Structures are given as C-alpha cells and as structure tokens.
Coordinates of C-alpha atoms in Angstrom, one line a residue:
M151 CA 18.3 69.1 84.6
I152 CA 16.9 72.5 86.0
Q153 CA 18.6 75.7 84.3
D154 CA 16.8 78.2 86.3
V155 CA 13.9 78.8 88.9
K156 CA 12.8 82.2 89.5
A157 CA 9.4 83.7 90.8
F158 CA 8.4 86.5 88.3
P159 CA 5.2 88.6 88.3
V160 CA 2.7 88.1 85.2
S161 CA 3.9 91.2 84.0
F162 CA 7.2 89.9 83.5
Y163 CA 6.0 87.1 81.0
F164 CA 3.6 89.6 79.4
N165 CA 5.9 92.5 79.4
P166 CA 4.7 95.1 76.7
D167 CA 8.4 96.0 76.0
A168 CA 9.7 92.4 75.8
A169 CA 10.0 90.5 72.6
T170 CA 9.5 86.9 74.3
S171 CA 6.4 85.1 73.3
F172 CA 5.1 81.7 74.4
F173 CA 3.3 79.0 72.5
I174 CA 1.7 75.8 72.7
P175 CA 2.6 73.3 69.9
K176 CA -0.3 72.3 67.6
Y177 CA -0.2 68.7 68.6
Q178 CA -0.5 69.3 72.4
R179 CA -3.7 68.5 74.2
E180 CA -6.3 71.2 74.3
Y181 CA -7.6 73.9 76.7
V182 CA -9.6 72.1 79.6
W183 CA -10.1 74.5 82.2
G184 CA -13.7 75.1 83.0
W185 CA -15.9 77.2 85.2
S186 CA -14.6 76.1 88.7
N187 CA -11.1 77.0 87.6
W188 CA -12.3 80.6 86.1
D189 CA -14.1 81.2 89.2
A190 CA -11.2 80.3 91.6
L191 CA -8.8 82.3 89.7
F192 CA -11.0 85.5 89.5
N193 CA -12.1 85.3 92.9
D194 CA -8.3 84.7 94.2
L195 CA -7.2 87.8 92.5
D196 CA -10.1 89.8 93.4
E197 CA -10.0 89.0 97.3
S198 CA -6.1 88.6 97.7
P199 CA -3.6 91.3 98.0
S200 CA -1.0 92.2 95.4
G201 CA 1.2 89.2 94.7
H202 CA -1.1 86.4 94.8
F203 CA 0.7 83.1 93.8
L204 CA -0.6 81.5 90.8
G205 CA 1.7 78.2 90.7
S206 CA 4.4 77.3 88.4
I207 CA 5.3 76.8 84.5
I208 CA 7.8 74.7 82.8
C209 CA 9.4 75.9 79.7
V210 CA 11.9 74.4 77.4
N211 CA 14.6 76.7 76.8
G212 CA 17.7 76.3 74.6
Q213 CA 18.8 79.8 75.0
K214 CA 21.0 81.2 77.7
D215 CA 18.4 83.7 78.8
S216 CA 14.9 82.7 78.3
M217 CA 13.5 86.1 78.6
A218 CA 15.9 87.8 76.0
G219 CA 13.6 87.0 73.4
G220 CA 12.4 84.4 71.0
K221 CA 9.6 81.8 71.3
L222 CA 9.5 79.4 74.3
E223 CA 7.6 76.3 74.1
L224 CA 5.3 76.1 77.2
I225 CA 5.5 72.4 78.5
D226 CA 3.5 73.0 81.7
G227 CA 1.5 75.9 82.3
Q228 CA -0.9 76.0 79.2
Q229 CA -4.0 76.3 81.3
R230 CA -2.8 79.1 83.3
F231 CA -1.4 81.2 80.4
T232 CA -4.4 80.7 78.1
T233 CA -6.6 81.9 81.2
I234 CA -4.4 84.8 81.9
S235 CA -4.4 85.9 78.1
L236 CA -8.4 85.5 78.0
L237 CA -8.5 87.7 81.0
F238 CA -6.1 90.4 79.7
C239 CA -8.7 90.2 76.6
A240 CA -11.8 90.9 78.8
L241 CA -10.1 93.6 80.7
Y242 CA -9.2 95.4 77.6
D243 CA -12.5 95.0 76.4
K244 CA -14.1 96.2 79.8
L245 CA -11.3 99.4 79.9
K246 CA -11.9 100.4 76.2
T247 CA -15.4 101.6 77.6
N248 CA -13.8 104.3 79.8
P249 CA -15.8 107.5 78.7
E250 CA -13.1 109.8 80.3
P251 CA -9.6 108.3 79.7
D252 CA -6.7 110.4 80.8
D253 CA -3.0 110.3 79.5
D254 CA -2.1 107.7 82.0
F255 CA -5.0 105.5 81.4
N256 CA -4.2 105.7 77.6
V257 CA -0.7 104.5 78.4
E258 CA -1.9 101.6 80.2
M259 CA -4.5 100.7 77.7
V260 CA -1.2 100.8 75.0
N261 CA 0.7 98.5 77.4
L262 CA -2.3 96.2 78.0
K263 CA -2.5 95.7 74.3
N264 CA 1.3 95.1 74.1
R265 CA 1.0 92.4 76.8
I266 CA -1.5 90.6 74.1
F267 CA 0.8 91.4 71.2
I268 CA 4.5 91.8 70.6
K269 CA 5.1 95.4 70.3
A270 CA 7.8 95.1 67.5
N271 CA 5.9 93.1 65.0
N272 CA 2.3 92.7 66.4
Q273 CA 2.5 89.0 66.7
W274 CA 0.6 87.2 69.6
R275 CA 2.2 87.1 72.9
F276 CA 0.8 83.8 73.5
E277 CA -0.4 81.2 71.2
P278 CA -2.9 78.5 72.3
S279 CA -3.0 74.8 71.4
E280 CA -4.7 74.2 68.0
Q281 CA -6.5 71.1 69.3
M282 CA -10.3 71.5 69.5
Q283 CA -10.1 74.9 67.5
N284 CA -8.3 76.6 70.5
K285 CA -6.3 78.7 68.5
A286 CA -8.8 79.6 65.9
D287 CA -11.3 80.6 68.9
F288 CA -8.7 82.7 70.4
Q289 CA -8.2 84.4 66.9
R290 CA -11.7 85.2 66.9
I291 CA -11.7 87.0 70.2
L292 CA -8.6 88.9 69.3
S293 CA -10.1 90.0 65.7
E294 CA -13.2 91.3 67.5
L295 CA -10.8 93.3 69.9
F296 CA -8.3 94.4 67.4
P297 CA -9.9 94.2 64.0
K298 CA -6.9 96.1 62.4
L299 CA -4.4 93.4 63.8
V300 CA -6.1 90.3 63.6
T301 CA -8.2 88.9 60.5
A302 CA -11.4 86.9 61.7
P303 CA -11.1 83.1 61.1
K304 CA -13.6 81.7 58.9
G305 CA -16.2 78.7 59.4
L306 CA -16.0 78.6 63.3
A307 CA -19.4 76.8 63.9
N308 CA -20.3 76.4 67.7
F309 CA -17.9 79.0 68.8
G310 CA -19.7 79.9 71.8
N311 CA -20.0 76.2 72.9
R312 CA -16.6 75.8 73.2
R313 CA -14.1 76.4 76.2
I314 CA -12.2 79.3 75.1
A315 CA -15.2 81.2 74.0
K316 CA -17.1 80.2 77.4
A317 CA -14.0 81.4 79.3
Y318 CA -13.8 84.9 77.8
K319 CA -17.7 85.2 78.2
Y320 CA -17.4 84.3 81.9
F321 CA -14.6 87.0 82.8
R322 CA -16.6 89.7 80.8
E323 CA -19.7 88.9 82.8
R324 CA -17.7 88.9 85.9
L325 CA -16.1 92.5 84.9
A326 CA -19.3 93.9 83.9
P327 CA -20.6 95.0 87.3
L328 CA -17.3 96.6 88.1
T329 CA -16.4 100.3 87.7
I330 CA -13.4 101.4 85.6
S331 CA -11.1 102.0 88.7
Q332 CA -12.3 98.4 89.9
A333 CA -11.3 96.8 86.9
V334 CA -8.1 98.9 86.6
A335 CA -7.2 97.6 90.3
L336 CA -8.1 94.1 89.1
L337 CA -5.7 94.4 86.2
E338 CA -2.9 95.5 88.5
K339 CA -3.4 92.5 90.9
L340 CA -3.2 90.3 87.8
K341 CA 0.1 91.8 86.7
S342 CA 1.5 91.6 90.1
A343 CA 0.5 87.7 90.7
I344 CA 3.5 85.6 90.7
L345 CA 4.3 82.7 88.6
V346 CA 7.3 80.5 89.3
K347 CA 9.2 79.8 85.9
I348 CA 11.2 76.6 85.9
E349 CA 13.6 76.5 82.8
V350 CA 14.8 73.2 81.5
Q351 CA 16.9 72.3 78.3
S352 CA 14.8 69.2 77.2
H353 CA 11.5 67.6 77.0
S354 CA 12.8 64.6 79.0
D355 CA 13.9 67.3 81.7
A356 CA 10.4 68.7 81.7
F357 CA 8.7 65.2 82.2
M358 CA 10.8 64.3 85.1
L359 CA 9.7 67.4 87.0
F360 CA 6.0 66.5 86.6
E361 CA 6.3 63.7 89.4
S362 CA 7.2 66.4 92.0
I363 CA 5.3 69.4 91.0
N364 CA 1.6 69.5 92.0
N365 CA -0.5 72.6 90.8
R366 CA -3.5 73.4 89.0
G367 CA -2.2 72.6 85.6
I368 CA -2.9 69.3 83.8
P369 CA 0.4 67.1 83.6
L370 CA 1.4 65.6 80.4
S371 CA 2.3 62.1 80.0
A372 CA 5.3 60.6 78.4
I373 CA 3.7 60.1 75.2
D374 CA 2.8 63.7 74.8
I375 CA 6.5 64.9 75.5
I376 CA 7.8 62.2 72.7
K377 CA 5.3 63.2 70.5
N378 CA 6.1 67.0 71.0
N379 CA 9.7 66.2 70.4
L380 CA 9.1 63.9 67.5
L381 CA 6.8 66.0 65.6
A382 CA 9.2 69.3 66.3
E383 CA 11.9 67.2 64.6
L384 CA 9.7 66.2 61.6
D385 CA 8.7 70.1 61.5
K386 CA 12.3 70.6 60.4
R387 CA 12.1 68.2 57.3
P388 CA 11.0 70.1 54.2
D389 CA 9.9 66.7 52.7
Y390 CA 7.5 66.0 55.7
G391 CA 6.3 68.8 57.7
I392 CA 4.2 69.7 60.8
D393 CA 0.8 69.0 59.1
R394 CA 1.6 65.9 57.5
A395 CA 3.3 64.6 60.6
F396 CA 0.6 65.6 62.9
D397 CA -2.1 64.0 60.8
E398 CA -0.3 60.8 60.7
W399 CA 0.5 61.0 64.6
K400 CA -3.5 61.3 64.9
D401 CA -3.8 58.1 62.9
L402 CA -1.5 56.5 65.2
I403 CA -3.1 57.7 68.4
E404 CA -6.5 56.7 67.3
L405 CA -4.9 53.1 67.0
L406 CA -4.0 53.2 70.4
P407 CA -6.1 55.7 72.2
D408 CA -5.4 54.8 75.7
P409 CA -2.3 56.8 77.1
V410 CA -1.4 53.6 79.5
V411 CA -1.3 51.4 76.5
Q412 CA 0.7 54.1 74.4
E413 CA 3.2 54.1 77.1
R414 CA 3.4 50.2 77.4
F415 CA 3.7 50.2 73.6
L416 CA 6.6 52.5 73.4
R417 CA 8.4 50.5 76.3
Q418 CA 7.7 47.2 74.9
L419 CA 8.5 48.3 71.4
Y420 CA 12.2 49.1 72.5
N421 CA 12.6 46.3 74.9
V422 CA 12.1 43.6 72.2
F423 CA 14.1 45.2 69.3
N424 CA 17.1 47.1 71.0
Y425 CA 19.3 44.4 70.1
L426 CA 19.2 45.9 66.4
K427 CA 21.9 48.7 66.4
R428 CA 19.5 51.1 64.7
V429 CA 17.3 50.8 67.7
E430 CA 19.6 50.8 70.5
A431 CA 19.9 53.9 72.8
R432 CA 23.4 53.5 74.3
G433 CA 23.3 53.3 78.0
C434 CA 19.7 52.2 78.2
S435 CA 19.4 48.5 78.2
R436 CA 15.9 48.3 78.8
A437 CA 13.2 51.0 78.5
T438 CA 11.5 52.1 81.9
R439 CA 8.9 55.0 82.7
S440 CA 12.0 57.0 84.0
N441 CA 14.1 56.6 80.8
L442 CA 11.6 56.4 78.1
I443 CA 11.8 60.0 76.8
T444 CA 15.5 60.0 76.9
I445 CA 15.4 56.8 74.5
Y446 CA 13.2 58.2 72.2
D447 CA 15.0 61.5 72.0
T448 CA 18.0 59.6 71.2
L449 CA 16.5 57.7 68.5
L450 CA 14.6 60.6 66.7
R451 CA 17.6 62.7 66.8
K452 CA 19.2 59.9 64.7
R453 CA 16.5 59.1 62.5
P454 CA 13.3 60.8 63.1
V455 CA 11.6 59.7 59.8
W456 CA 12.6 56.1 60.2
L457 CA 11.5 56.2 63.8
F458 CA 8.0 57.5 62.9
H459 CA 7.5 55.2 60.2
A460 CA 8.5 52.2 62.8
L461 CA 6.1 53.5 65.1
Q462 CA 3.2 53.6 62.7
S463 CA 3.9 50.1 61.4
Q464 CA 4.4 48.6 64.7
G465 CA 1.6 50.6 66.3
K466 CA -0.9 49.0 63.6
I467 CA 0.2 45.5 64.5
Y468 CA 0.3 46.3 68.3
S469 CA -3.3 47.6 67.7
A470 CA -4.6 44.5 66.0
L471 CA -3.0 42.3 68.7
L472 CA -5.4 44.3 71.3
N473 CA -8.5 44.6 69.1
P474 CA -10.2 41.3 68.1
A475 CA -12.1 42.9 65.1
A476 CA -8.8 44.3 63.7
A477 CA -7.1 40.9 64.4
K478 CA -9.8 39.3 62.5
D479 CA -9.3 41.4 59.4
Q480 CA -5.5 41.3 59.4
W481 CA -5.2 37.7 60.3
S482 CA -7.9 35.1 60.9
E483 CA -10.9 34.5 63.2
V484 CA -8.9 31.9 65.0
T485 CA -6.2 34.1 65.7
A486 CA -8.4 36.9 66.9
A487 CA -10.5 34.6 69.3
N488 CA -6.9 33.5 70.9
L489 CA -5.7 37.0 71.0
Q490 CA -9.3 37.7 72.9
D491 CA -8.5 34.8 75.4
L492 CA -5.1 36.3 76.1
Q493 CA -6.4 39.7 76.6
R494 CA -9.1 38.4 79.3
L495 CA -6.2 37.2 81.3
G496 CA -4.6 40.7 81.4
A497 CA -1.5 39.6 79.9
A498 CA 0.0 42.9 79.3
P499 CA 3.7 41.5 79.2
A500 CA 3.0 39.1 76.5
Y501 CA 2.3 41.7 73.7
A502 CA 6.0 42.6 73.4
F503 CA 6.8 39.0 72.5
L504 CA 3.8 38.8 70.2
L505 CA 5.0 42.0 68.5
W506 CA 8.6 40.4 67.9
V507 CA 6.9 37.2 67.0
S508 CA 4.8 39.0 64.1
Q509 CA 8.2 40.6 63.0
V510 CA 10.0 37.4 62.7
A511 CA 7.2 35.4 61.0
R512 CA 7.3 38.0 58.1
S513 CA 11.1 38.0 57.9
Q514 CA 11.2 34.3 57.9
V515 CA 8.1 34.0 55.6
W516 CA 6.2 32.0 57.8
D517 CA 2.5 32.1 58.1
E518 CA 2.1 35.2 60.3
S519 CA -1.5 34.4 61.3
K520 CA -0.6 30.7 62.2
A521 CA 2.3 32.0 64.2
L522 CA 0.4 34.4 66.3
S523 CA -2.4 32.1 66.5
Q524 CA -0.3 29.3 67.9
M525 CA 1.6 31.6 70.2
A526 CA -1.3 33.5 71.5
W527 CA -2.9 30.3 72.6
L528 CA 0.2 29.2 74.1
L529 CA 0.6 32.3 76.2
T530 CA -3.0 32.0 77.0
K531 CA -2.4 28.6 78.9
W532 CA 0.8 29.9 80.3
F533 CA -0.8 33.0 81.8
F534 CA -3.7 31.2 82.9
W535 CA -1.4 29.1 85.3
R536 CA 0.8 31.8 86.1
N537 CA -2.2 34.0 87.3
L538 CA -3.5 31.1 89.2
T539 CA 0.0 30.4 91.1
D540 CA 1.6 33.9 91.0
M541 CA 4.5 32.2 89.4
P542 CA 6.9 33.7 88.2
P543 CA 6.1 36.9 90.1
T544 CA 4.8 39.9 88.1
R545 CA 8.2 41.7 88.3
E546 CA 10.0 39.1 86.5
L547 CA 7.5 39.0 83.5
D548 CA 8.8 41.7 81.3
P549 CA 12.6 40.8 81.3
M550 CA 11.5 37.1 80.9
F551 CA 10.1 37.8 77.8
V552 CA 13.2 39.7 76.5
E553 CA 15.2 36.8 77.8
L554 CA 13.1 34.4 75.8
I555 CA 13.6 36.6 72.6
G556 CA 17.3 36.4 73.0
E557 CA 17.1 32.6 73.3
L558 CA 15.1 32.1 70.3
L559 CA 17.3 34.6 68.3
Q560 CA 20.3 32.6 69.4
E561 CA 18.7 29.3 68.0
M562 CA 17.6 30.8 64.9
R563 CA 21.0 32.1 64.3
S564 CA 22.6 28.8 64.9
Q565 CA 20.0 27.2 62.5
S566 CA 18.8 25.2 65.4
I567 CA 15.4 26.8 64.6
A568 CA 14.3 27.1 60.9
K569 CA 10.6 26.3 60.7
L570 CA 7.6 27.6 62.5
D571 CA 6.8 24.4 64.4
E572 CA 10.5 24.3 65.9
F573 CA 9.8 27.9 66.9
V574 CA 6.7 27.1 68.7
K575 CA 8.1 24.1 70.3
H576 CA 11.3 25.8 71.7
A577 CA 9.2 28.6 73.0
S578 CA 6.7 26.3 74.6
D579 CA 9.5 24.2 76.2
W580 CA 11.2 27.5 77.5
L581 CA 7.8 28.9 79.0
L582 CA 7.2 25.3 80.6
A583 CA 10.5 25.3 82.2
R584 CA 9.5 28.7 84.0
A585 CA 5.9 27.7 84.8
A586 CA 4.8 26.4 88.3
P587 CA 5.3 22.8 89.0
E588 CA 2.2 20.6 88.2
D589 CA 1.6 19.7 91.9
V590 CA 1.4 23.4 92.8
C591 CA -1.1 23.8 89.8
D592 CA -3.2 20.8 91.2
A593 CA -3.2 22.3 94.5
R594 CA -4.4 25.5 93.4
L595 CA -7.1 23.9 91.5
K596 CA -8.2 22.0 94.6
G597 CA -7.9 24.8 96.8
N598 CA -10.1 28.0 97.3
V599 CA -9.7 29.1 93.7
Y600 CA -12.4 31.7 93.8
L601 CA -10.5 33.4 96.7
D602 CA -7.1 32.9 95.2
N603 CA -7.9 34.7 91.8
Y604 CA -11.5 35.4 90.8
E605 CA -10.5 36.3 87.3
S606 CA -8.6 33.3 86.5
T607 CA -11.6 31.1 88.0
R608 CA -14.1 32.9 85.9
F609 CA -11.9 32.2 82.7
M610 CA -11.6 28.8 83.3
L611 CA -15.3 28.3 83.9
C612 CA -16.0 30.0 80.6
K613 CA -13.6 27.9 78.8
L614 CA -15.1 24.7 80.2
E615 CA -18.4 26.2 78.9
E616 CA -17.2 27.3 75.5
M617 CA -15.6 23.8 74.9
H618 CA -19.2 22.2 74.8
Q619 CA -21.2 24.8 73.3
T620 CA -22.7 24.1 70.0
R621 CA -24.2 26.6 67.2
E622 CA -27.6 26.0 68.6
N623 CA -26.8 26.6 72.4
K624 CA -24.0 29.1 71.9
R625 CA -24.2 32.1 74.4
D626 CA -21.8 35.2 74.7
L627 CA -20.3 34.3 78.3
W628 CA -18.2 37.6 78.1
A629 CA -21.3 39.9 77.2
H630 CA -21.5 43.1 79.5
D631 CA -24.6 45.0 80.5
T632 CA -25.6 48.4 79.9
N633 CA -23.7 49.5 82.9
D634 CA -20.6 47.5 81.6
R635 CA -20.8 44.9 84.1
P636 CA -20.3 41.2 83.4
V637 CA -23.7 39.4 82.6
F638 CA -22.5 36.1 83.4
T639 CA -20.8 35.8 86.9
V640 CA -19.3 33.1 89.2
E641 CA -22.0 31.5 91.3
H642 CA -21.4 29.7 94.4
I643 CA -24.0 26.7 94.6
L644 CA -23.5 26.3 98.1
P645 CA -23.8 30.0 99.4
K646 CA -20.6 31.6 100.6
T647 CA -22.2 33.5 103.3
E648 CA -22.5 32.8 106.8
N649 CA -25.7 32.0 108.7
L650 CA -26.9 29.2 106.2
G651 CA -30.8 28.7 105.9
P652 CA -32.2 25.6 107.8
G653 CA -32.5 23.6 104.2
W654 CA -28.7 23.9 103.6
V655 CA -28.0 23.0 107.3
A656 CA -29.8 20.0 107.1
M657 CA -28.6 18.8 103.8
L658 CA -24.9 19.4 104.7
E659 CA -24.9 18.0 108.2
F660 CA -27.1 14.9 107.5
N661 CA -26.2 12.7 110.8
S662 CA -23.5 15.0 111.9
K663 CA -24.9 18.1 113.9
G664 CA -22.8 21.1 113.9
T665 CA -20.8 20.6 110.9
A666 CA -22.5 22.8 108.4
D667 CA -20.6 26.0 108.7
A668 CA -17.2 24.0 108.8
I669 CA -18.2 22.2 105.7
R670 CA -18.9 26.1 104.0
Q671 CA -15.6 27.0 104.9
R672 CA -13.8 24.1 103.5
C673 CA -15.9 23.9 100.1
A674 CA -17.5 27.3 99.3
H675 CA -14.7 28.5 97.4
Q676 CA -13.6 25.3 95.7
L677 CA -14.0 24.7 91.9
G678 CA -16.7 21.9 92.5
N679 CA -19.0 24.3 94.1
L680 CA -18.7 27.1 91.5
T681 CA -20.6 27.6 88.2
L682 CA -21.9 30.3 86.0
S683 CA -25.0 32.2 86.1
G684 CA -26.5 35.3 84.6
Y685 CA -28.8 35.7 87.4
N686 CA -26.7 35.6 90.4
S687 CA -28.5 38.2 92.5
K688 CA -31.8 36.2 91.8
L689 CA -30.4 33.0 93.2
G690 CA -28.4 34.2 96.1
T691 CA -28.7 32.1 99.3
M692 CA -32.0 30.2 98.5
E693 CA -31.9 26.3 99.2
F694 CA -30.5 24.1 96.5
M695 CA -33.7 22.7 95.0
K696 CA -35.0 26.0 94.7
K697 CA -31.8 27.4 92.9
R698 CA -31.9 24.3 90.6
D699 CA -35.5 24.9 89.4
R700 CA -35.8 28.6 89.6
Q701 CA -37.7 30.1 86.8
N702 CA -38.1 33.9 85.6
D703 CA -41.6 35.5 85.0
K704 CA -41.8 34.2 81.6
G705 CA -41.0 30.6 82.5
D706 CA -37.5 30.4 81.3
F707 CA -35.2 28.6 83.4
I708 CA -32.5 30.6 85.1
G709 CA -31.3 28.3 87.8
Y710 CA -29.3 25.2 87.2
R711 CA -31.8 23.9 84.6
N712 CA -30.7 26.7 82.5
G713 CA -29.1 24.6 79.6
L714 CA -25.3 25.3 80.5
Y715 CA -23.0 22.4 80.4
L716 CA -21.5 23.3 83.7
N717 CA -24.9 22.9 85.2
A718 CA -25.9 19.7 83.6
D719 CA -25.0 17.3 86.5
L720 CA -26.6 20.0 88.9
A721 CA -29.9 19.8 87.1
Q722 CA -30.6 16.3 88.0
R723 CA -29.1 16.4 91.7
T724 CA -31.5 16.3 94.8
E725 CA -28.8 17.1 97.3
W726 CA -25.6 19.2 97.6
N727 CA -23.0 18.0 100.0
E728 CA -19.3 18.0 100.8
A729 CA -19.1 14.5 98.9
A730 CA -20.6 16.1 95.9
M731 CA -18.7 19.3 95.7
T732 CA -15.1 17.2 96.1
A733 CA -16.4 14.7 93.3
R734 CA -17.3 17.7 91.0
T735 CA -13.8 19.3 91.8
D736 CA -11.9 16.2 90.7
K737 CA -13.9 16.0 87.6
M738 CA -13.5 19.5 86.6
L739 CA -9.9 19.7 87.5
K740 CA -9.3 17.1 84.9
E741 CA -11.3 18.8 82.4
V742 CA -9.3 22.2 82.9
K743 CA -6.1 20.4 82.5
S744 CA -7.3 18.6 79.4
I745 CA -8.2 22.2 77.9
L746 CA -5.4 24.5 79.4
S747 CA -2.4 22.2 80.4
L748 CA 1.1 23.1 79.2
R749 CA 2.1 19.5 79.6
S750 CA 1.2 17.2 76.7
N751 CA 0.7 14.3 79.1
S752 CA -2.1 15.7 81.3

C-alpha cells in the first residue's frame, strides 16, 4: 500500500537542481485556504526555530524513486504546496528589491527562481488546480515576476477577488515591513520546514490513507479519486481527451452535486448490475466504502469509455429519481409525485432497485414511467411501515434489494414474469413477506407514534390530508419557510408538556381527580391526539377551545377551524378527553391503512 514514508525539508521538494515537478490535475477541487491558514503558516515559520513541521503530503508514484524526476500527482497536499509556492513568489518579489546584492545573494536569487521553475526547461515546479482559474491566476503572478519566462494569461476578470491573488497579496504585505536580512531569514526557515512525503502506487491506496491522516489539508472524497483516475485514463485516448472528458464529468456532477449522493450512486450502480460480466470486479461481490475505488479502478482499466458512458446515462436516471422536476419531464407528473413521497421517507436504499427497474423496463419494452410510478408507490408504502416499525433493520436493506433483484431476474429468465403487472406483483409479494406483521404495525399506530418516528408520523398525517384535498382547498403541506424549516408541523392537541393548565386538568379529569397527568402521559403522543398546523408556536399549551377558535390579526382561523380535513371533527368539539383521543386514533388508524397498507384486504 505505502511505498515509502520519509520526512524531507521543503528545499528537497523545491530543489533548484532537481527535475521533479508536482501537479494538481485540472479536475481536482480548487485552492480553498484563506486568511487564517495563511496567517498561521507565516506566523509558524516566523516564530518557530528551523525545521518547523508543516504536515504531510500524499503523492501517487509509479516510479521506483519519486524524487528522481518526472511529474508526480499530488493527491493530498494541494493547499500547502500552492501556499508554499505563492510564498516563494512573494519572497522573490521582496528580495529582488535588494539595492546591494552580493555574489552569495545573487546565487540565492537564482536558486529561488529555480525552486519555482525547473532549471533544465523552465517548466513550473508546481502546477495548481485549474478549478476556479487557480492555474491561470498563478500564471499571472509568475508572468509579473518573470515576464521573460511566462506569458500573461488573457481575460482574467476579478483576479484580485480570488484566493490565489489574495494569498499572494497577503504574503507581500506581511513581507513589506521586513528588512532584506529578515526576509532571507524567513526564506531559510521556509526551506528547512519539514513535510512528510507518503508515496503510494495507486489512487485507491491514497484514499485509504485519508481515514488516518489528520492535518491542515482538505481531504478528497472517493468520488474525487475515482474521477481523477477515470479522467486520467480518458486523457490517454486520442479520440477522447481530457478537455472533453472534463466537460462531460462536470455535466455528470451537476446532475448529482452532493458528494454523499455521488458515492451512494457509485455503490448502488455496481451492486445492482454486477451480475453482468462486463460490470463485475473479481473478488468484489458488493461495493462498500472501503473497496469502491478498487472496483472502479478495475472497471476503468478494462473499459474506461464504456464505463464513463454508463456513468453518464445511469447518472441522468438516478438524478431524475431524486429530482421531482426532472422526473416530471422524463416520465410523468404521477411518477414524479410518487418519487417525491418516497424521497420524503428517506428511502435511500430503494434507489438502487429503482435504477434497475428503469433499465429492465426499457429492455423489456414496458412503459418505463408506469413501471417506476407503480414501484415508487409500492416502495413508499413499504418504507413507511419499515420506518415506523424498524423492521427489517437498516443494515439489511441494501443486501435485501440486491436479493430482490436476483429473485426477479430468476423469474424473468424462467419466463414466470413476462409482463409489467406480473413483475410488480412478484416484487410486492416478496417485499410484503419481509415487512413487519400486521399486528406489529397496528400496535405501533396505536402507540406513541410521535415518539417512535416523527418523520413517519408527519408523513402519514400529510398523506391523510392530501387524500381529501381538492383544487380549491389545496395547500402545500411540505412547504418550507425562509429559514428552510417546515411550515406545517405536527401539533399536539392535548399539550405534551407537563404542568397542564387548569382548563385542561378540569376537562381531562372530569370526576376522577388527580388523573390528568397520567392521561397526558398515555395519550399525548398517540395518533388521535395529533394534527397538522402551520401555527404550532401560536397554539402551544393554550386550552382546547382557545386552540379551536384561534385567529390571527387578519381574522383568519389558524386553530382547528382552519379548514384542514384532519381538523374537521375537532372544529365542532367542545371537549377533548381520553375517550375522544382513543376514538380518533381508531378512526385514523383505519384511514392510514386504507391509504398506505401493503395488504389488499386491509
């Protein structure tokens, strides 16, 4: 895994007599260090004795001796190397103002130039990332310092507002009040500062080290490493090239911008299609976080172009599964709505199966929109009960869907499944056999559902309300405010807090004194005591009748006479006690099951 670990001074990496250079591939992330990082580095060098430790770097090295020459890909250490290079440039800018340079000083200046450039060919010692114009901004700085060696880039609008320019400006300003001898002393400290170089042979090895290395660097994700390796392979293809590959990669990332979703997509894509020989990576039956890079390195070595096209086409489908607007454009409004419901339940493991369903529907010439719509609604119901009962446990979900795919494949190959309806029915029966028993589901619905699973509780209340909405009274129950908080939240009719007011105590106890708090503890979190409100904080612990008739300053009802179906029976009541809560729980339980049940006889 690790070829070599050695501590070297900065002068070793930026050796004026060596030919080794370091580069950040254009498809890596941008330079992100800011003022606090620059300030800490400068102060550490200035205040510490010679040999200050700067951290570690990781580079991929296919050579026997990484310092013997050649270009090394810097996997971890971009932030430090970029900053060190900018500090070298700022020091050169400062020292060239020496009015009385002697021979030794002139040699030092030549060496400093050759730390920035390779002496033999005047190529840059270090090439920053091309992201966010990092490389072009660095080129501008070099062109101002060394106009005979570097041509100024064109069209660099807002140069001074970007990090490379700001870092260079910061160091120049810190160096400005120093004398020449003080600047030379700082240069010596920079050259003697220590960086630990960790050499590895592959990108996969590099990624595994990130788990155990903690320094000032910005660690890369699995998607970064896979991207680097994939685009490096495509760069070798004369019919593809890095520019085209990079542009197409950006399109893929725009479809799946969240790194967590990107990694999940790569895992799920492999797990549901690795029964195909062209997809299988030998020895990897299932993709996990630890072997993900190894899997994709194996695949891209065999078919990099095919793999990239597969990622693009499947990534577009995966993105649409997660994005209601895209789903509506690609399939239908009904499909988009069902996928939206599934997403609200946090059913991440389901997307692996839906990705496969999409592929099957197209290969079988079924109606893809209908197939996804029916499956999304089936999975919505299944995940609702799974989340409510925690059966099966989370750790079993990913392998369970892989098993379901294997079962359906077997049935299709044996001709037991030929039509979409048969496909859906078989999947439904299979999932039902792994769902919680009906008595367990009923017990959860009659219990403290609010405490057991808030999100499932809010979901079922929203579904109950949505089923009774019309075009005239439709409200967006999933809307968020300007702070990205849900507008409609779960409201306890009987307050859940202790120390109930005298009105509540009198209503609950009736002829049984001292029972109010026991009733609250038994009933407060039950389904029958819950509703939806966009004004939860304005209702709070006030008495029932005040909650029922509450209005805002405009005279609009914001209490239980607000027109919601869930509040229709509450709007006419004058009391709220244990009997009322129990009766409402039984009624709502039946309605929930009529909408979300997996069992047709419910």
